[in-house]
Short mmCIF file of C-alpha atoms and ligand atoms in Angstrom, two decimals:
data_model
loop_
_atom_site.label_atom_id
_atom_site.label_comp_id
_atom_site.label_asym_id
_atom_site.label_seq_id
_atom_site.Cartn_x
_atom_site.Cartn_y
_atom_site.Cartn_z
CA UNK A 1 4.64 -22.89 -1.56
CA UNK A 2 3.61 -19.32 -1.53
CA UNK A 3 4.69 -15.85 -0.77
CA UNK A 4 2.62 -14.07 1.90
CA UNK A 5 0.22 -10.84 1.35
CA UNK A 6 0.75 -7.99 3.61
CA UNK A 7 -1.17 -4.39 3.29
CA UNK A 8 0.24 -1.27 4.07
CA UNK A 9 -1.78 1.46 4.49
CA UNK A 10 -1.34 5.45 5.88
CA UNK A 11 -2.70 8.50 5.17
CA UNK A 12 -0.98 10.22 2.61
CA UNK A 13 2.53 12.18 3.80
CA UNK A 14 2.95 9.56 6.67
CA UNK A 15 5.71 8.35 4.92
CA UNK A 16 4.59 5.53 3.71
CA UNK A 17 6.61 5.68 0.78
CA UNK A 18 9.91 6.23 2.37
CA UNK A 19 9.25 2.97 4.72
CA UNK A 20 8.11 0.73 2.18
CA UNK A 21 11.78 1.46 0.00
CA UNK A 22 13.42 0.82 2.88
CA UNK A 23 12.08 -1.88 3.29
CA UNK A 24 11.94 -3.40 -0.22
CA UNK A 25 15.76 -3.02 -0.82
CA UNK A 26 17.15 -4.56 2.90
CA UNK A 27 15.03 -7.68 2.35
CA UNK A 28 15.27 -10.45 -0.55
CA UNK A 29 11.91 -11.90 -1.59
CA UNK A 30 9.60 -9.43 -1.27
CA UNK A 31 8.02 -7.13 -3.83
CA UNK A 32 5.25 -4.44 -3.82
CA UNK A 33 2.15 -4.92 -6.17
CA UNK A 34 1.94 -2.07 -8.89
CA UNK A 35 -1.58 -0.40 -9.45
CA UNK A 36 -3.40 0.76 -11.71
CA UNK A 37 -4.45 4.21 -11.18
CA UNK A 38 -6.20 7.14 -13.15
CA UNK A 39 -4.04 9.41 -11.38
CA UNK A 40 -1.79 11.70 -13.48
CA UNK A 41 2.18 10.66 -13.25
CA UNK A 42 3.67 13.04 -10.66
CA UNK A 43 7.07 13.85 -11.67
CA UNK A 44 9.45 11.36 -12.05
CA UNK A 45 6.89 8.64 -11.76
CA UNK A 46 7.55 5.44 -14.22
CA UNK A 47 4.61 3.63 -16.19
CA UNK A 48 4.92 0.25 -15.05
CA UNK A 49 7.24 0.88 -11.79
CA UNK A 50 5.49 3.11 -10.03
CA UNK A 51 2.22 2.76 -11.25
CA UNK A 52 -0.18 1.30 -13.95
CA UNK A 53 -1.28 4.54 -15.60
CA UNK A 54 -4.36 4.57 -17.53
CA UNK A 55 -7.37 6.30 -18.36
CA UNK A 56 -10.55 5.87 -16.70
CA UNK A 57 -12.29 3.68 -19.94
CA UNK A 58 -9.43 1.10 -19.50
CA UNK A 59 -10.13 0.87 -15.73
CA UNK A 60 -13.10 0.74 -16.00
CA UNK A 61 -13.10 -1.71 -18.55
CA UNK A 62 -10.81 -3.65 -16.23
CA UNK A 63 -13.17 -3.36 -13.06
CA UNK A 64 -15.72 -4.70 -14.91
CA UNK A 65 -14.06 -8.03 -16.27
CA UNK A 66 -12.96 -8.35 -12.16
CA UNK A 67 -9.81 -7.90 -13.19
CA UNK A 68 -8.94 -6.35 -9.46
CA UNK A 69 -8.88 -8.10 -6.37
CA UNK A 70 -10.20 -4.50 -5.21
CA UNK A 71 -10.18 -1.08 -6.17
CA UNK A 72 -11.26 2.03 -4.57
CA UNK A 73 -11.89 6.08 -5.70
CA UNK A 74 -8.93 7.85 -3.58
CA UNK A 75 -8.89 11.69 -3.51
CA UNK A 76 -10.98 11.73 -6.85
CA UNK A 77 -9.11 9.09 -8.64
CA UNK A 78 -9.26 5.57 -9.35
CA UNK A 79 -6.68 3.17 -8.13
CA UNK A 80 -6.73 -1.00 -8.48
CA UNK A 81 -5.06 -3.96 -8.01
CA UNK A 82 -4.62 -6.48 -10.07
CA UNK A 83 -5.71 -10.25 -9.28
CA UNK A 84 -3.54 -11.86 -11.64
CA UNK A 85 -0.57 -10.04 -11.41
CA UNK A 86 -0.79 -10.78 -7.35
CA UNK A 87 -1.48 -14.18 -7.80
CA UNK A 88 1.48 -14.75 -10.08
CA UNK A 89 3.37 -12.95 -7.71
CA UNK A 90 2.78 -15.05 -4.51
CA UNK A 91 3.16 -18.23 -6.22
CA UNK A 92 6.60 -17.76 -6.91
CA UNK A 93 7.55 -17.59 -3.18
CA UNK A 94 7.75 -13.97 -2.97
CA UNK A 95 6.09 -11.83 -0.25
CA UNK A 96 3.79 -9.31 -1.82
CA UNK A 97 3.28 -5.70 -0.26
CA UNK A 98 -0.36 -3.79 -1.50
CA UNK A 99 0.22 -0.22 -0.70
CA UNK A 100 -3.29 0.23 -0.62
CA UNK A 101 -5.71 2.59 1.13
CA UNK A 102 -8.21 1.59 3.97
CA UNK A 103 -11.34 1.11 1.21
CA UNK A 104 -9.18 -1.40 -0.39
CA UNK A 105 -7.95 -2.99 2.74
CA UNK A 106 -11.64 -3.31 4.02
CA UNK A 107 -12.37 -4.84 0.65
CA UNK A 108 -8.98 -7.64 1.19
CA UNK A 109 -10.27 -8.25 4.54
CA UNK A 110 -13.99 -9.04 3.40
CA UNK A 111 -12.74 -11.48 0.57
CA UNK A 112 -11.53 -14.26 3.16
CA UNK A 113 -9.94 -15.72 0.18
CA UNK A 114 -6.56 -14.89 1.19
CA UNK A 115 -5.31 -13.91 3.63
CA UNK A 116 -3.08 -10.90 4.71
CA UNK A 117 -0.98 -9.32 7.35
CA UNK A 118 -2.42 -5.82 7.60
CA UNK A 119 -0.20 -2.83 8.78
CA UNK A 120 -1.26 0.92 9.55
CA UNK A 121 1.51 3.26 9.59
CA UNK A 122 0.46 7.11 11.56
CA UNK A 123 2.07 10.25 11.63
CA UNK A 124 3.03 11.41 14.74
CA UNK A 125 0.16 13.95 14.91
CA UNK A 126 -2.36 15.53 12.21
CA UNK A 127 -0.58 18.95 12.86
CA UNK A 128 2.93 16.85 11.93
CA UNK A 129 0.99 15.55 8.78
CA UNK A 130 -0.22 19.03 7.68
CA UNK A 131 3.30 20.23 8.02
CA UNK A 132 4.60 17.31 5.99
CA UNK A 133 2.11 17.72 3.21
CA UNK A 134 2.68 21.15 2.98
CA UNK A 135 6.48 20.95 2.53
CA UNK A 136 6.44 18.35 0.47
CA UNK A 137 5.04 21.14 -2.23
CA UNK A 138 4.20 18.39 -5.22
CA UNK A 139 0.31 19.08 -5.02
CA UNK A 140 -2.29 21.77 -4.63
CA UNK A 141 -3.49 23.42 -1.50
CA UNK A 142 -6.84 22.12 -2.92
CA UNK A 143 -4.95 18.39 -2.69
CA UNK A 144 -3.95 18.91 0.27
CA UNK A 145 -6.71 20.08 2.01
CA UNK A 146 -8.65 16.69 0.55
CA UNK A 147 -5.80 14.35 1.97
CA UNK A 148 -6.28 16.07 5.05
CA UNK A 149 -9.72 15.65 5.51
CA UNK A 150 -8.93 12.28 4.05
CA UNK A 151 -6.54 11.52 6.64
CA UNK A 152 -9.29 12.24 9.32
CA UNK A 153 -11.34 9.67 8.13
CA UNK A 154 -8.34 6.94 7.24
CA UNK A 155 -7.09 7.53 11.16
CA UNK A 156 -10.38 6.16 12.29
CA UNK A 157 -10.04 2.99 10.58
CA UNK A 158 -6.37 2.17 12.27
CA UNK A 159 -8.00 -0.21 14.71
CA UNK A 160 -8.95 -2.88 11.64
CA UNK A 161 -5.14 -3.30 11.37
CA UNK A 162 -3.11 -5.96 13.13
CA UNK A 163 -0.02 -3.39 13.35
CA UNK A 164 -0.64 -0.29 14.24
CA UNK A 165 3.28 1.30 13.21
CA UNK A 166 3.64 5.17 14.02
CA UNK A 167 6.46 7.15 11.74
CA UNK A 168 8.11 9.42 13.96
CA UNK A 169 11.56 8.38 13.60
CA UNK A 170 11.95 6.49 10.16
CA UNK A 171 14.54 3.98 11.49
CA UNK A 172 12.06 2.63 13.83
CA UNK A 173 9.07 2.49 11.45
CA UNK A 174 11.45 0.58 9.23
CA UNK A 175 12.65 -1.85 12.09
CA UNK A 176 8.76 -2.51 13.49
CA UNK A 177 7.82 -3.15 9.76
CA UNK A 178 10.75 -5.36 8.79
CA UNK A 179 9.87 -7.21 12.38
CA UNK A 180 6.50 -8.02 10.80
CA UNK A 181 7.42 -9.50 7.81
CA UNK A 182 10.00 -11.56 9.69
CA UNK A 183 7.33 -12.59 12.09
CA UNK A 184 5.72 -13.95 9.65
CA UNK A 185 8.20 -15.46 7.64
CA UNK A 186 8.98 -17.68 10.84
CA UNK A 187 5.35 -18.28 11.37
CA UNK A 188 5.45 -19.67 7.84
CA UNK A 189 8.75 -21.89 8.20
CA UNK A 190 10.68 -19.36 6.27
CA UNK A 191 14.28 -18.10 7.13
CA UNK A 192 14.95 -14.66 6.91
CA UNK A 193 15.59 -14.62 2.97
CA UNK A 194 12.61 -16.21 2.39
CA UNK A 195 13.12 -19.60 1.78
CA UNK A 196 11.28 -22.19 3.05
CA UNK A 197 12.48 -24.55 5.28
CA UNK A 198 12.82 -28.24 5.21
P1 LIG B 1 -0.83 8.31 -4.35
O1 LIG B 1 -1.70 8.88 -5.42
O2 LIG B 1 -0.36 9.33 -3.38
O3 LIG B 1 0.29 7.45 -4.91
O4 LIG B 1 -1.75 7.29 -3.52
C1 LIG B 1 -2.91 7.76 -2.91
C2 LIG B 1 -3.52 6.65 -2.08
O5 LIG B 1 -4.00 5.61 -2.92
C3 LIG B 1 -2.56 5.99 -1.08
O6 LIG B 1 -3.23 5.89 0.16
C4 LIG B 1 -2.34 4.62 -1.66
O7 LIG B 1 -2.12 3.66 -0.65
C5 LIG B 1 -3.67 4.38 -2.34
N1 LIG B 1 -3.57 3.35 -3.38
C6 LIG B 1 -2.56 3.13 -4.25
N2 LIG B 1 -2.81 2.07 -5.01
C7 LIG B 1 -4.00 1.57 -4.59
C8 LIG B 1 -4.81 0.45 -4.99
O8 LIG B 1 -4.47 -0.33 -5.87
N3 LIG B 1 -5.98 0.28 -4.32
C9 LIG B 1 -6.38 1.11 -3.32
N4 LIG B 1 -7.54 0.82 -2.72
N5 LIG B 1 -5.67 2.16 -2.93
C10 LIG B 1 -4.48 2.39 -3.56
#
């Protein structure tokens, strides 16, 4: 009996974020994979909750033993998931969410070896996303002028996913998301919580 794998991905200041807590605390069984990044802490970011935080020898080091089931060099910094940690999840039951970005989605997709419910959540515009990542005043202009180029180039990739999901009221990006996971719980024999059914 195992958990199922879903990916999220968005361009950054889509509010990914937002949806996936949502998300996390309405529904039992379901838990989001924590990477490893080289990526400073932002501010009240916790080792271990948010994010694996190391430096680029130990990720490197990492990478090299194939200790991710992919990995990918966002906005100048490393960022990885971890195979065993995944593994262990889905084998107790639990769904796992990889908030991952469309390199390492590609990379999921390519493996075959397991398979996952991919979901692309959009801004309601690029002007919308600009305005977004402007307010939101935690990084650079220099930042944000790489997310937004970025962003260009993550847009173009939305037609790999099997949801597309656009944010433009955060209520119904949470509902279409939490209708996902449901889907598939049912497609799995699995009630709502998450347990499987006789
Ligand atoms: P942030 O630095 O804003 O937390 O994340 C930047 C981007 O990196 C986001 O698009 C996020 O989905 C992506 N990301 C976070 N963790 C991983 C990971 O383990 N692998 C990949 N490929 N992308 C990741």
């Amino acid at each position: 009996m195992s958990g199922s794998l879903f990916i999220i991905s968005a361009p950054s200041g889509a509010g990914k974020t937002t949806i996936l807590k949502r998300v996390l605390a309405d529904l039992p069984a379901i838990t989001f994979s924590v990477s490893h990044t080289t990526r400073p802490p932002r501010r009240g970011e916790v080792d271990g909750k948010d994010y694996h935080f190391v430096d680029r020898d130990t990720f490197c080091r990492l990478r090299d033993r194939n200790a991710f089931l992919e990995w990918a060099e966002v906005h100048g910094n490393l960022y990885g998931t971890s195979i065993e940690a995944v593994r262990k999840q889905l084998d107790t039951g639990v769904d796992v969410i990889l908030d991952i970005d469309t390199q390492g989605a590609r990379q999921v997709r390519a493996l075959g070896t397991l398979s996952a419910r991919s979901i692309f959540i959009a801004p309601p515009s690029l002007a919308e996303l600009e305005k977004r990542l402007t307010g939101r005043a935690t990084d650079s202009e220099e930042t944000i002028r790489l997310r937004l180029t970025n962003a260009h180039r993550e847009m173009a990739e939305a037609g790999n996913y099997d949801h597309y999901i656009v944010n433009d009221t955060l209520e119904e990006a949470v509902t279409m998301v939490r209708a996902v996971i449901l889907s598939e719980r049912s497609r799995n024999r699995r009630d709502l919580s998450g347990h499987f059914l006789p």
